Amino acid sequence: MPRDFPGLYWDEQRQRYFPLASQPVDTTKYSRSEAVTPISNQKQVPQDAPSAQSNVMRGRQRIAPHRALADLRSLDRTARKDTLIHQIHSSQFALTDQVTRSAIPSLLYKGLVTAFQTVCHDGRVWSFAGDSMGWFYSSIIDNDNEAIGWHTSHGWEPEFNLSSEAPLSQVSSICVSGSRCIATSFGPECRILHLPLDSVVEDIRVSRTDTRIVHDVWTADFQASRLVLGANKQAVVIDDISDRAAVHYLPTNSDVFALAQDDSILYTGLRNGGILRFDTRITRSKGHVLLDGLFAQHSNSITNLKLLRDSQLLVGNVDGSISTFDLRFPACRTPLMAFHGNINSYTIKVPLVTDQSENILFAAGQDRKIRLWSLRTGGAPLVSAGADLTHQTAFQHQFEHPVRAMQIIEDSEGMYLWAASGSELYKYSLGHRNGIGI
């Protein structure tokens, strides 16, 4: 049974894999190359001409969800069924318009949300948010409260201010792992909030870093008990956050904007465009340069890093480009897949998330819009073949403020995208539109 591999397609007639770029148009009726049409090949259509753009979309080589569903029933091959199911879900996600909104009341009515996380633990939904004034907020509700559910209404409470006296420092990251929540602040004096969800076992505490060594914490990554801080020209590894006994400083010679952990292996994305890989088991580990310094040549800062499917690295850059690379070939400069159409030129805080099955990619752009792509096909942002251009979907909406945090949540009811913009949270029920869902 042929499997799906990134950047490759299966030729049934010749019984082997070939590069996706070399696939003929008529190789298979429902090939993955039909899923996306490059932006450069699309005709520019004025926004005031919906009928013209509808014709363009009908001309795109995509099958409508209902047609794919009909073919799905007639197929008995698992690989083809999986491809069609992915296409149906992708098309429905692109049409999402069901959204609920809630506001986080800033104490000074000036704070904008800069970080957000929510998790279900011990029968309750714990939600945390941080703002640009340094305030950390929390909301705790019962998971079985049907009137509230996944907190369409919040009882937000300000808990701590992580900002130094002057200037005010924003909350730069919020991470949750197991039964612990960690929040960090940006600025000359970094503070770290350690909030255990099981408060009976551990105490809540706020600690400070040595300002002579660590400052300007841009990001953080928390897995199991290990916390890694992306700071000024170094990554700071705290092996056990509960006692902070072992702290390692990994020099990078450039500010760390992005982090990704895989057990003891740490990946750092830098301001200067470099990507370094460290082995945290080695006390004085020297970073190994990845991708042969591909982005460092033009100082194309790394804003996002995410590990995918055991051997892939998803990379986001400050110029808006998004691509995946094969970590089995760490010096290779050619991406497995590129995702076009994201907008950015200078913003560092641009969230990028994937669903748990790692099939769909969501990214917030500098133009205050969220876009989504298929992680199987890459190319241009997903646009459903049956899109109604007279009705604005979630991924056509332009927010009033930049989107600073996103999170994907999946439960028995479906999949949800959380987005923080300004002082508000938006919860999108993915695949649902006017009472219709997948």
GROMACS .gro file of C-alpha atoms in nm:
model
  438
    1MET     CA    1   0.000   0.000   0.000
    2PRO     CA    2   0.175   0.323  -0.111
    3ARG     CA    3   0.226   0.584   0.160
    4ASP     CA    4   0.222   0.964   0.131
    5PHE     CA    5   0.567   1.121   0.149
    6PRO     CA    6   0.633   1.496   0.145
    7GLY     CA    7   0.750   1.621  -0.194
    8LEU     CA    8   0.678   1.287  -0.368
    9TYR     CA    9   0.387   1.126  -0.552
   10TRP     CA   10   0.312   0.761  -0.627
   11ASP     CA   11   0.282   0.657  -0.992
   12GLU     CA   12   0.046   0.362  -1.000
   13GLN     CA   13   0.142   0.259  -1.353
   14ARG     CA   14   0.518   0.259  -1.296
   15GLN     CA   15   0.488   0.143  -0.933
   16ARG     CA   16   0.737   0.391  -0.785
   17TYR     CA   17   0.767   0.740  -0.632
   18PHE     CA   18   0.864   1.053  -0.825
   19PRO     CA   19   0.926   1.419  -0.722
   20LEU     CA   20   0.598   1.609  -0.690
   21ALA     CA   21   0.726   1.884  -0.921
   22SER     CA   22   0.764   1.635  -1.210
   23GLN     CA   23   0.409   1.503  -1.187
   24PRO     CA   24   0.216   1.532  -1.518
   25VAL     CA   25  -0.117   1.712  -1.505
   26ASP     CA   26  -0.309   1.402  -1.614
   27THR     CA   27  -0.117   1.144  -1.406
   28THR     CA   28  -0.412   1.085  -1.178
   29LYS     CA   29  -0.755   1.233  -1.171
   30TYR     CA   30  -0.727   1.353  -0.815
   31SER     CA   31  -0.356   1.416  -0.774
   32ARG     CA   32  -0.208   1.621  -0.496
   33SER     CA   33  -0.072   1.869  -0.748
   34GLU     CA   34  -0.433   1.964  -0.822
   35ALA     CA   35  -0.485   2.080  -0.466
   36VAL     CA   36  -0.296   2.408  -0.500
   37THR     CA   37  -0.236   2.651  -0.783
   38PRO     CA   38   0.070   2.879  -0.742
   39ILE     CA   39  -0.010   3.245  -0.689
   40SER     CA   40   0.198   3.339  -0.991
   41ASN     CA   41  -0.039   3.139  -1.215
   42GLN     CA   42  -0.356   3.299  -1.084
   43LYS     CA   43  -0.524   3.586  -1.262
   44GLN     CA   44  -0.557   3.905  -1.065
   45VAL     CA   45  -0.927   3.978  -1.015
   46PRO     CA   46  -1.063   4.304  -0.874
   47GLN     CA   47  -1.228   4.272  -0.534
   48ASP     CA   48  -1.547   4.426  -0.669
   49ALA     CA   49  -1.592   4.149  -0.928
   50PRO     CA   50  -1.710   3.842  -0.735
   51SER     CA   51  -1.851   3.670  -1.041
   52ALA     CA   52  -1.518   3.693  -1.223
   53GLN     CA   53  -1.328   3.553  -0.928
   54SER     CA   54  -1.583   3.275  -0.892
   55ASN     CA   55  -1.509   3.175  -1.252
   56VAL     CA   56  -1.138   3.171  -1.174
   57MET     CA   57  -1.196   2.949  -0.873
   58ARG     CA   58  -1.416   2.713  -1.074
   59GLY     CA   59  -1.135   2.689  -1.323
   60ARG     CA   60  -0.888   2.574  -1.060
   61GLN     CA   61  -0.814   2.202  -1.077
   62ARG     CA   62  -0.976   2.108  -0.747
   63ILE     CA   63  -1.261   1.874  -0.681
   64ALA     CA   64  -1.557   1.993  -0.479
   65PRO     CA   65  -1.607   1.831  -0.136
   66HIS     CA   66  -1.934   1.664  -0.239
   67ARG     CA   67  -1.769   1.515  -0.547
   68ALA     CA   68  -1.473   1.392  -0.343
   69LEU     CA   69  -1.714   1.239  -0.092
   70ALA     CA   70  -1.895   1.051  -0.368
   71ASP     CA   71  -1.567   0.911  -0.498
   72LEU     CA   72  -1.461   0.827  -0.144
   73ARG     CA   73  -1.748   0.581  -0.107
   74SER     CA   74  -1.637   0.392  -0.418
   75LEU     CA   75  -1.273   0.352  -0.317
   76ASP     CA   76  -1.124   0.061  -0.129
   77ARG     CA   77  -0.760   0.174  -0.122
   78THR     CA   78  -0.655   0.328   0.207
   79ALA     CA   79  -0.399   0.571   0.061
   80ARG     CA   80  -0.646   0.721  -0.188
   81LYS     CA   81  -0.918   0.743   0.074
   82ASP     CA   82  -0.684   0.921   0.311
   83THR     CA   83  -0.597   1.173   0.039
   84LEU     CA   84  -0.962   1.246  -0.036
   85ILE     CA   85  -1.053   1.277   0.331
   86HIS     CA   86  -0.771   1.529   0.371
   87GLN     CA   87  -0.896   1.726   0.071
   88ILE     CA   88  -1.251   1.733   0.207
   89HIS     CA   89  -1.137   1.852   0.549
   90SER     CA   90  -0.908   2.115   0.396
   91SER     CA   91  -1.188   2.255   0.182
   92GLN     CA   92  -1.426   2.268   0.476
   93PHE     CA   93  -1.168   2.431   0.702
   94ALA     CA   94  -1.119   2.706   0.443
   95LEU     CA   95  -1.493   2.784   0.462
   96THR     CA   96  -1.502   2.820   0.842
   97ASP     CA   97  -1.707   3.114   0.967
   98GLN     CA   98  -1.837   3.001   1.307
   99VAL     CA   99  -1.662   3.211   1.569
  100THR     CA  100  -1.712   3.315   1.929
  101ARG     CA  101  -1.537   3.612   2.087
  102SER     CA  102  -1.446   3.704   2.441
  103ALA     CA  103  -1.248   3.993   2.585
  104ILE     CA  104  -0.973   3.991   2.844
  105PRO     CA  105  -1.027   4.300   3.062
  106SER     CA  106  -0.695   4.480   3.090
  107LEU     CA  107  -0.642   4.650   3.426
  108LEU     CA  108  -0.523   4.967   3.253
  109TYR     CA  109  -0.742   4.920   2.943
  110LYS     CA  110  -0.429   4.951   2.732
  111GLY     CA  111  -0.283   4.603   2.738
  112LEU     CA  112  -0.293   4.389   2.424
  113VAL     CA  113  -0.274   4.011   2.446
  114THR     CA  114   0.076   3.885   2.361
  115ALA     CA  115   0.053   3.521   2.475
  116PHE     CA  116  -0.223   3.264   2.528
  117GLN     CA  117  -0.256   2.898   2.626
  118THR     CA  118  -0.548   2.677   2.727
  119VAL     CA  119  -0.547   2.319   2.852
  120CYS     CA  120  -0.788   2.070   3.007
  121HIS     CA  121  -0.654   1.930   3.334
  122ASP     CA  122  -0.819   1.737   3.613
  123GLY     CA  123  -1.172   1.799   3.485
  124ARG     CA  124  -1.127   2.174   3.445
  125VAL     CA  125  -1.030   2.407   3.163
  126TRP     CA  126  -0.734   2.626   3.251
  127SER     CA  127  -0.672   2.931   3.034
  128PHE     CA  128  -0.381   3.172   3.063
  129ALA     CA  129  -0.306   3.500   2.889
  130GLY     CA  130  -0.037   3.765   2.907
  131ASP     CA  131  -0.047   4.122   2.781
  132SER     CA  132   0.180   4.399   2.663
  133MET     CA  133   0.174   4.564   3.008
  134GLY     CA  134   0.324   4.258   3.176
  135TRP     CA  135   0.002   4.127   3.333
  136PHE     CA  136  -0.062   3.754   3.355
  137TYR     CA  137  -0.428   3.646   3.363
  138SER     CA  138  -0.596   3.315   3.435
  139SER     CA  139  -0.939   3.162   3.392
  140ILE     CA  140  -1.049   2.830   3.542
  141ILE     CA  141  -1.385   2.672   3.465
  142ASP     CA  142  -1.540   2.328   3.500
  143ASN     CA  143  -1.513   2.125   3.183
  144ASP     CA  144  -1.863   1.979   3.229
  145ASN     CA  145  -2.031   2.321   3.236
  146GLU     CA  146  -2.235   2.295   2.916
  147ALA     CA  147  -2.331   2.663   2.924
  148ILE     CA  148  -1.965   2.761   2.904
  149GLY     CA  149  -1.801   2.463   2.734
  150TRP     CA  150  -1.457   2.557   2.606
  151HIS     CA  151  -1.492   2.900   2.767
  152THR     CA  152  -1.702   3.097   2.523
  153SER     CA  153  -1.731   3.317   2.832
  154HIS     CA  154  -1.442   3.378   3.065
  155GLY     CA  155  -1.392   3.475   3.424
  156TRP     CA  156  -1.051   3.626   3.370
  157GLU     CA  157  -0.857   3.734   3.677
  158PRO     CA  158  -0.527   3.925   3.685
  159GLU     CA  159  -0.279   3.713   3.880
  160PHE     CA  160   0.067   3.867   3.857
  161ASN     CA  161   0.257   4.147   3.691
  162LEU     CA  162   0.581   4.019   3.544
  163SER     CA  163   0.699   4.360   3.428
  164SER     CA  164   0.995   4.537   3.581
  165GLU     CA  165   0.940   4.886   3.719
  166ALA     CA  166   1.040   5.072   3.402
  167PRO     CA  167   1.003   5.033   3.118
  168LEU     CA  168   0.704   4.801   3.114
  169SER     CA  169   0.785   4.452   2.988
  170GLN     CA  170   0.535   4.239   2.800
  171VAL     CA  171   0.465   3.872   2.869
  172SER     CA  172   0.674   3.710   2.596
  173SER     CA  173   0.563   3.347   2.628
  174ILE     CA  174   0.327   3.109   2.808
  175CYS     CA  175   0.398   2.735   2.803
  176VAL     CA  176   0.209   2.445   2.960
  177SER     CA  177   0.353   2.097   3.009
  178GLY     CA  178   0.187   1.835   3.223
  179SER     CA  179   0.060   2.005   3.537
  180ARG     CA  180   0.280   2.316   3.516
  181CYS     CA  181   0.240   2.654   3.349
  182ILE     CA  182   0.542   2.874   3.280
  183ALA     CA  183   0.527   3.239   3.174
  184THR     CA  184   0.819   3.468   3.089
  185SER     CA  185   0.859   3.841   3.043
  186PHE     CA  186   1.066   4.037   2.794
  187GLY     CA  187   1.300   4.317   2.890
  188PRO     CA  188   1.620   4.398   3.075
  189GLU     CA  189   1.497   4.209   3.383
  190CYS     CA  190   1.332   3.881   3.290
  191ARG     CA  191   1.088   3.722   3.530
  192ILE     CA  192   0.970   3.362   3.519
  193LEU     CA  193   0.633   3.262   3.663
  194HIS     CA  194   0.600   2.900   3.774
  195LEU     CA  195   0.233   2.816   3.828
  196PRO     CA  196   0.150   2.452   3.916
  197LEU     CA  197  -0.198   2.338   3.819
  198ASP     CA  198  -0.188   2.107   4.119
  199SER     CA  199  -0.126   2.382   4.374
  200VAL     CA  200  -0.145   2.136   4.663
  201VAL     CA  201   0.179   1.973   4.549
  202GLU     CA  202   0.381   2.283   4.458
  203ASP     CA  203   0.375   2.653   4.535
  204ILE     CA  204   0.330   2.940   4.290
  205ARG     CA  205   0.649   3.139   4.257
  206VAL     CA  206   0.804   3.416   4.050
  207SER     CA  207   1.179   3.414   3.997
  208ARG     CA  208   1.422   3.651   3.830
  209THR     CA  209   1.715   3.586   3.605
  210ASP     CA  210   2.060   3.733   3.658
  211THR     CA  211   2.042   4.048   3.446
  212ARG     CA  212   2.418   4.039   3.397
  213ILE     CA  213   2.380   3.709   3.210
  214VAL     CA  214   2.024   3.677   3.077
  215HIS     CA  215   1.786   3.941   2.947
  216ASP     CA  216   1.545   3.997   2.659
  217VAL     CA  217   1.372   3.659   2.666
  218TRP     CA  218   1.198   3.646   2.328
  219THR     CA  219   1.050   3.299   2.354
  220ALA     CA  220   1.045   2.980   2.559
  221ASP     CA  221   0.983   2.609   2.508
  222PHE     CA  222   0.872   2.380   2.790
  223GLN     CA  223   0.868   2.000   2.765
  224ALA     CA  224   0.837   1.758   3.057
  225SER     CA  225   1.044   1.937   3.324
  226ARG     CA  226   1.295   2.106   3.091
  227LEU     CA  227   1.252   2.477   3.019
  228VAL     CA  228   1.450   2.650   2.745
  229LEU     CA  229   1.464   3.029   2.714
  230GLY     CA  230   1.545   3.206   2.388
  231ALA     CA  231   1.733   3.514   2.503
  232ASN     CA  232   2.006   3.762   2.416
  233LYS     CA  233   2.262   3.579   2.201
  234GLN     CA  234   2.206   3.253   2.387
  235ALA     CA  235   1.968   2.975   2.477
  236VAL     CA  236   1.926   2.904   2.847
  237VAL     CA  237   1.844   2.544   2.939
  238ILE     CA  238   1.692   2.470   3.281
  239ASP     CA  239   1.689   2.091   3.313
  240ASP     CA  240   1.440   2.072   3.598
  241ILE     CA  241   1.216   2.373   3.648
  242SER     CA  242   1.103   2.251   3.989
  243ASP     CA  243   1.443   2.310   4.153
  244ARG     CA  244   1.646   2.495   3.883
  245ALA     CA  245   1.957   2.311   4.002
  246ALA     CA  246   2.114   2.264   3.659
  247VAL     CA  247   2.124   2.563   3.424
  248HIS     CA  248   2.318   2.557   3.096
  249TYR     CA  249   2.400   2.855   2.877
  250LEU     CA  250   2.437   2.781   2.507
  251PRO     CA  251   2.596   3.074   2.318
  252THR     CA  252   2.449   3.151   1.974
  253ASN     CA  253   2.609   3.491   1.893
  254SER     CA  254   2.266   3.619   1.791
  255ASP     CA  255   1.933   3.665   1.968
  256VAL     CA  256   1.718   3.351   1.981
  257PHE     CA  257   1.372   3.415   1.831
  258ALA     CA  258   1.252   3.053   1.792
  259LEU     CA  259   1.298   2.720   1.970
  260ALA     CA  260   1.210   2.355   1.913
  261GLN     CA  261   1.294   2.056   2.134
  262ASP     CA  262   1.319   1.687   2.050
  263ASP     CA  263   1.409   1.510   2.372
  264SER     CA  264   1.772   1.612   2.433
  265ILE     CA  265   1.818   1.783   2.095
  266LEU     CA  266   1.751   2.157   2.080
  267TYR     CA  267   1.698   2.369   1.768
  268THR     CA  268   1.742   2.747   1.785
  269GLY     CA  269   1.629   3.003   1.526
  270LEU     CA  270   1.829   3.324   1.534
  271ARG     CA  271   1.794   3.691   1.453
  272ASN     CA  272   2.077   3.666   1.199
  273GLY     CA  273   1.896   3.389   1.009
  274GLY     CA  274   2.101   3.102   1.147
  275ILE     CA  275   1.960   2.772   1.271
  276LEU     CA  276   2.174   2.588   1.527
  277ARG     CA  277   2.127   2.239   1.670
  278PHE     CA  278   2.252   2.156   2.020
  279ASP     CA  279   2.277   1.834   2.219
  280THR     CA  280   2.172   1.936   2.570
  281ARG     CA  281   2.329   1.623   2.720
  282ILE     CA  282   2.665   1.784   2.656
  283THR     CA  283   2.742   2.058   2.909
  284ARG     CA  284   2.937   2.278   2.669
  285SER     CA  285   2.761   2.180   2.351
  286LYS     CA  286   2.856   2.379   2.043
  287GLY     CA  287   2.579   2.454   1.800
  288HIS     CA  288   2.585   2.268   1.469
  289VAL     CA  289   2.487   2.490   1.176
  290LEU     CA  290   2.190   2.356   0.977
  291LEU     CA  291   2.094   2.414   0.613
  292ASP     CA  292   2.445   2.536   0.534
  293GLY     CA  293   2.356   2.883   0.663
  294LEU     CA  294   2.085   2.925   0.399
  295PHE     CA  295   1.902   3.215   0.567
  296ALA     CA  296   2.203   3.366   0.745
  297GLN     CA  297   2.350   3.490   0.417
  298HIS     CA  298   2.077   3.754   0.391
  299SER     CA  299   2.008   3.786   0.766
  300ASN     CA  300   1.656   3.653   0.711
  301SER     CA  301   1.558   3.615   1.077
  302ILE     CA  302   1.399   3.290   1.191
  303THR     CA  303   1.066   3.362   1.361
  304ASN     CA  304   0.929   3.007   1.396
  305LEU     CA  305   1.059   2.652   1.428
  306LYS     CA  306   0.848   2.338   1.460
  307LEU     CA  307   0.938   1.970   1.433
  308LEU     CA  308   0.714   1.761   1.208
  309ARG     CA  309   0.681   1.388   1.143
  310ASP     CA  310   1.002   1.289   1.325
  311SER     CA  311   1.240   1.408   1.052
  312GLN     CA  312   1.112   1.744   0.925
  313LEU     CA  313   1.171   2.100   1.042
  314LEU     CA  314   0.915   2.368   0.966
  315VAL     CA  315   1.082   2.710   0.936
  316GLY     CA  316   0.920   3.053   0.934
  317ASN     CA  317   1.116   3.364   0.836
  318VAL     CA  318   1.070   3.733   0.899
  319ASP     CA  319   1.018   3.794   0.526
  320GLY     CA  320   0.703   3.579   0.543
  321SER     CA  321   0.845   3.267   0.380
  322ILE     CA  322   0.752   2.929   0.530
  323SER     CA  323   0.914   2.600   0.429
  324THR     CA  324   0.998   2.250   0.549
  325PHE     CA  325   1.337   2.076   0.545
  326ASP     CA  326   1.452   1.717   0.590
  327LEU     CA  327   1.663   1.688   0.906
  328ARG     CA  328   1.817   1.367   0.776
  329PHE     CA  329   2.012   1.592   0.538
  330PRO     CA  330   2.110   1.881   0.768
  331ALA     CA  331   2.332   2.054   0.512
  332CYS     CA  332   2.077   2.047   0.230
  333ARG     CA  333   1.960   2.396   0.132
  334THR     CA  334   1.663   2.280  -0.079
  335PRO     CA  335   1.327   2.275   0.104
  336LEU     CA  336   1.098   1.975   0.087
  337MET     CA  337   0.803   2.205   0.050
  338ALA     CA  338   0.732   2.580   0.039
  339PHE     CA  339   0.417   2.759   0.153
  340HIS     CA  340   0.350   3.077  -0.044
  341GLY     CA  341   0.132   3.378   0.023
  342ASN     CA  342   0.217   3.463   0.384
  343ILE     CA  343   0.267   3.836   0.446
  344ASN     CA  344   0.548   3.969   0.666
  345SER     CA  345   0.846   4.200   0.640
  346TYR     CA  346   0.963   4.289   0.992
  347THR     CA  347   0.733   4.145   1.262
  348ILE     CA  348   0.899   3.894   1.495
  349LYS     CA  349   0.593   3.784   1.694
  350VAL     CA  350   0.398   3.599   1.422
  351PRO     CA  351   0.237   3.276   1.548
  352LEU     CA  352   0.240   2.959   1.343
  353VAL     CA  353   0.060   2.639   1.446
  354THR     CA  354  -0.043   2.302   1.302
  355ASP     CA  355  -0.321   2.060   1.386
  356GLN     CA  356  -0.232   1.754   1.594
  357SER     CA  357  -0.226   1.525   1.289
  358GLU     CA  358   0.016   1.768   1.119
  359ASN     CA  359  -0.191   1.799   0.803
  360ILE     CA  360  -0.291   2.167   0.816
  361LEU     CA  361  -0.073   2.473   0.880
  362PHE     CA  362  -0.207   2.803   1.016
  363ALA     CA  363  -0.002   3.125   1.012
  364ALA     CA  364  -0.080   3.483   1.110
  365GLY     CA  365   0.048   3.750   0.874
  366GLN     CA  366   0.161   4.107   0.922
  367ASP     CA  367  -0.149   4.213   0.729
  368ARG     CA  368  -0.359   4.096   1.029
  369LYS     CA  369  -0.499   3.791   0.847
  370ILE     CA  370  -0.475   3.420   0.922
  371ARG     CA  371  -0.403   3.181   0.636
  372LEU     CA  372  -0.401   2.804   0.614
  373TRP     CA  373  -0.214   2.556   0.395
  374SER     CA  374  -0.203   2.183   0.341
  375LEU     CA  375   0.112   2.034   0.490
  376ARG     CA  376   0.084   1.758   0.230
  377THR     CA  377   0.090   1.976  -0.079
  378GLY     CA  378   0.236   2.316   0.017
  379GLY     CA  379   0.196   2.591  -0.240
  380ALA     CA  380  -0.060   2.869  -0.207
  381PRO     CA  381  -0.306   2.913   0.083
  382LEU     CA  382  -0.607   2.683   0.072
  383VAL     CA  383  -0.911   2.823  -0.106
  384SER     CA  384  -1.219   2.609  -0.138
  385ALA     CA  385  -1.350   2.552  -0.489
  386GLY     CA  386  -1.702   2.632  -0.368
  387ALA     CA  387  -1.620   2.951  -0.178
  388ASP     CA  388  -1.903   3.204  -0.156
  389LEU     CA  389  -1.723   3.534  -0.206
  390THR     CA  390  -2.026   3.731  -0.087
  391HIS     CA  391  -1.982   3.583   0.261
  392GLN     CA  392  -1.661   3.645   0.453
  393THR     CA  393  -1.499   3.337   0.604
  394ALA     CA  394  -1.263   3.326   0.901
  395PHE     CA  395  -0.960   3.323   0.674
  396GLN     CA  396  -1.073   3.627   0.476
  397HIS     CA  397  -1.125   3.832   0.791
  398GLN     CA  398  -0.881   4.114   0.867
  399PHE     CA  399  -0.838   4.176   1.239
  400GLU     CA  400  -0.822   4.524   1.388
  401HIS     CA  401  -0.498   4.438   1.569
  402PRO     CA  402  -0.217   4.195   1.481
  403VAL     CA  403  -0.268   3.832   1.582
  404ARG     CA  404  -0.008   3.762   1.850
  405ALA     CA  405  -0.099   3.409   1.964
  406MET     CA  406  -0.275   3.103   1.823
  407GLN     CA  407  -0.350   2.753   1.947
  408ILE     CA  408  -0.524   2.447   1.803
  409ILE     CA  409  -0.752   2.250   2.035
  410GLU     CA  410  -0.911   1.916   1.948
  411ASP     CA  411  -1.177   1.733   2.148
  412SER     CA  412  -1.467   1.497   2.091
  413GLU     CA  413  -1.673   1.783   1.944
  414GLY     CA  414  -1.420   1.878   1.677
  415MET     CA  415  -1.122   2.103   1.613
  416TYR     CA  416  -1.092   2.468   1.719
  417LEU     CA  417  -0.851   2.748   1.638
  418TRP     CA  418  -0.788   3.006   1.910
  419ALA     CA  419  -0.650   3.342   1.801
  420ALA     CA  420  -0.557   3.638   2.023
  421SER     CA  421  -0.582   3.984   1.869
  422GLY     CA  422  -0.587   4.311   2.059
  423SER     CA  423  -0.762   4.242   2.390
  424GLU     CA  424  -0.991   3.975   2.245
  425LEU     CA  425  -0.986   3.599   2.193
  426TYR     CA  426  -1.145   3.440   1.887
  427LYS     CA  427  -1.250   3.075   1.886
  428TYR     CA  428  -1.311   2.929   1.538
  429SER     CA  429  -1.498   2.600   1.501
  430LEU     CA  430  -1.298   2.462   1.211
  431GLY     CA  431  -1.505   2.311   0.933
  432HIS     CA  432  -1.831   2.467   1.055
  433ARG     CA  433  -2.029   2.719   0.853
  434ASN     CA  434  -2.382   2.844   0.919
  435GLY     CA  435  -2.473   2.539   1.122
  436ILE     CA  436  -2.307   2.295   0.882
  437GLY     CA  437  -2.001   2.103   0.994
  438ILE     CA  438  -1.788   1.809   0.893
   0.00000   0.00000   0.00000
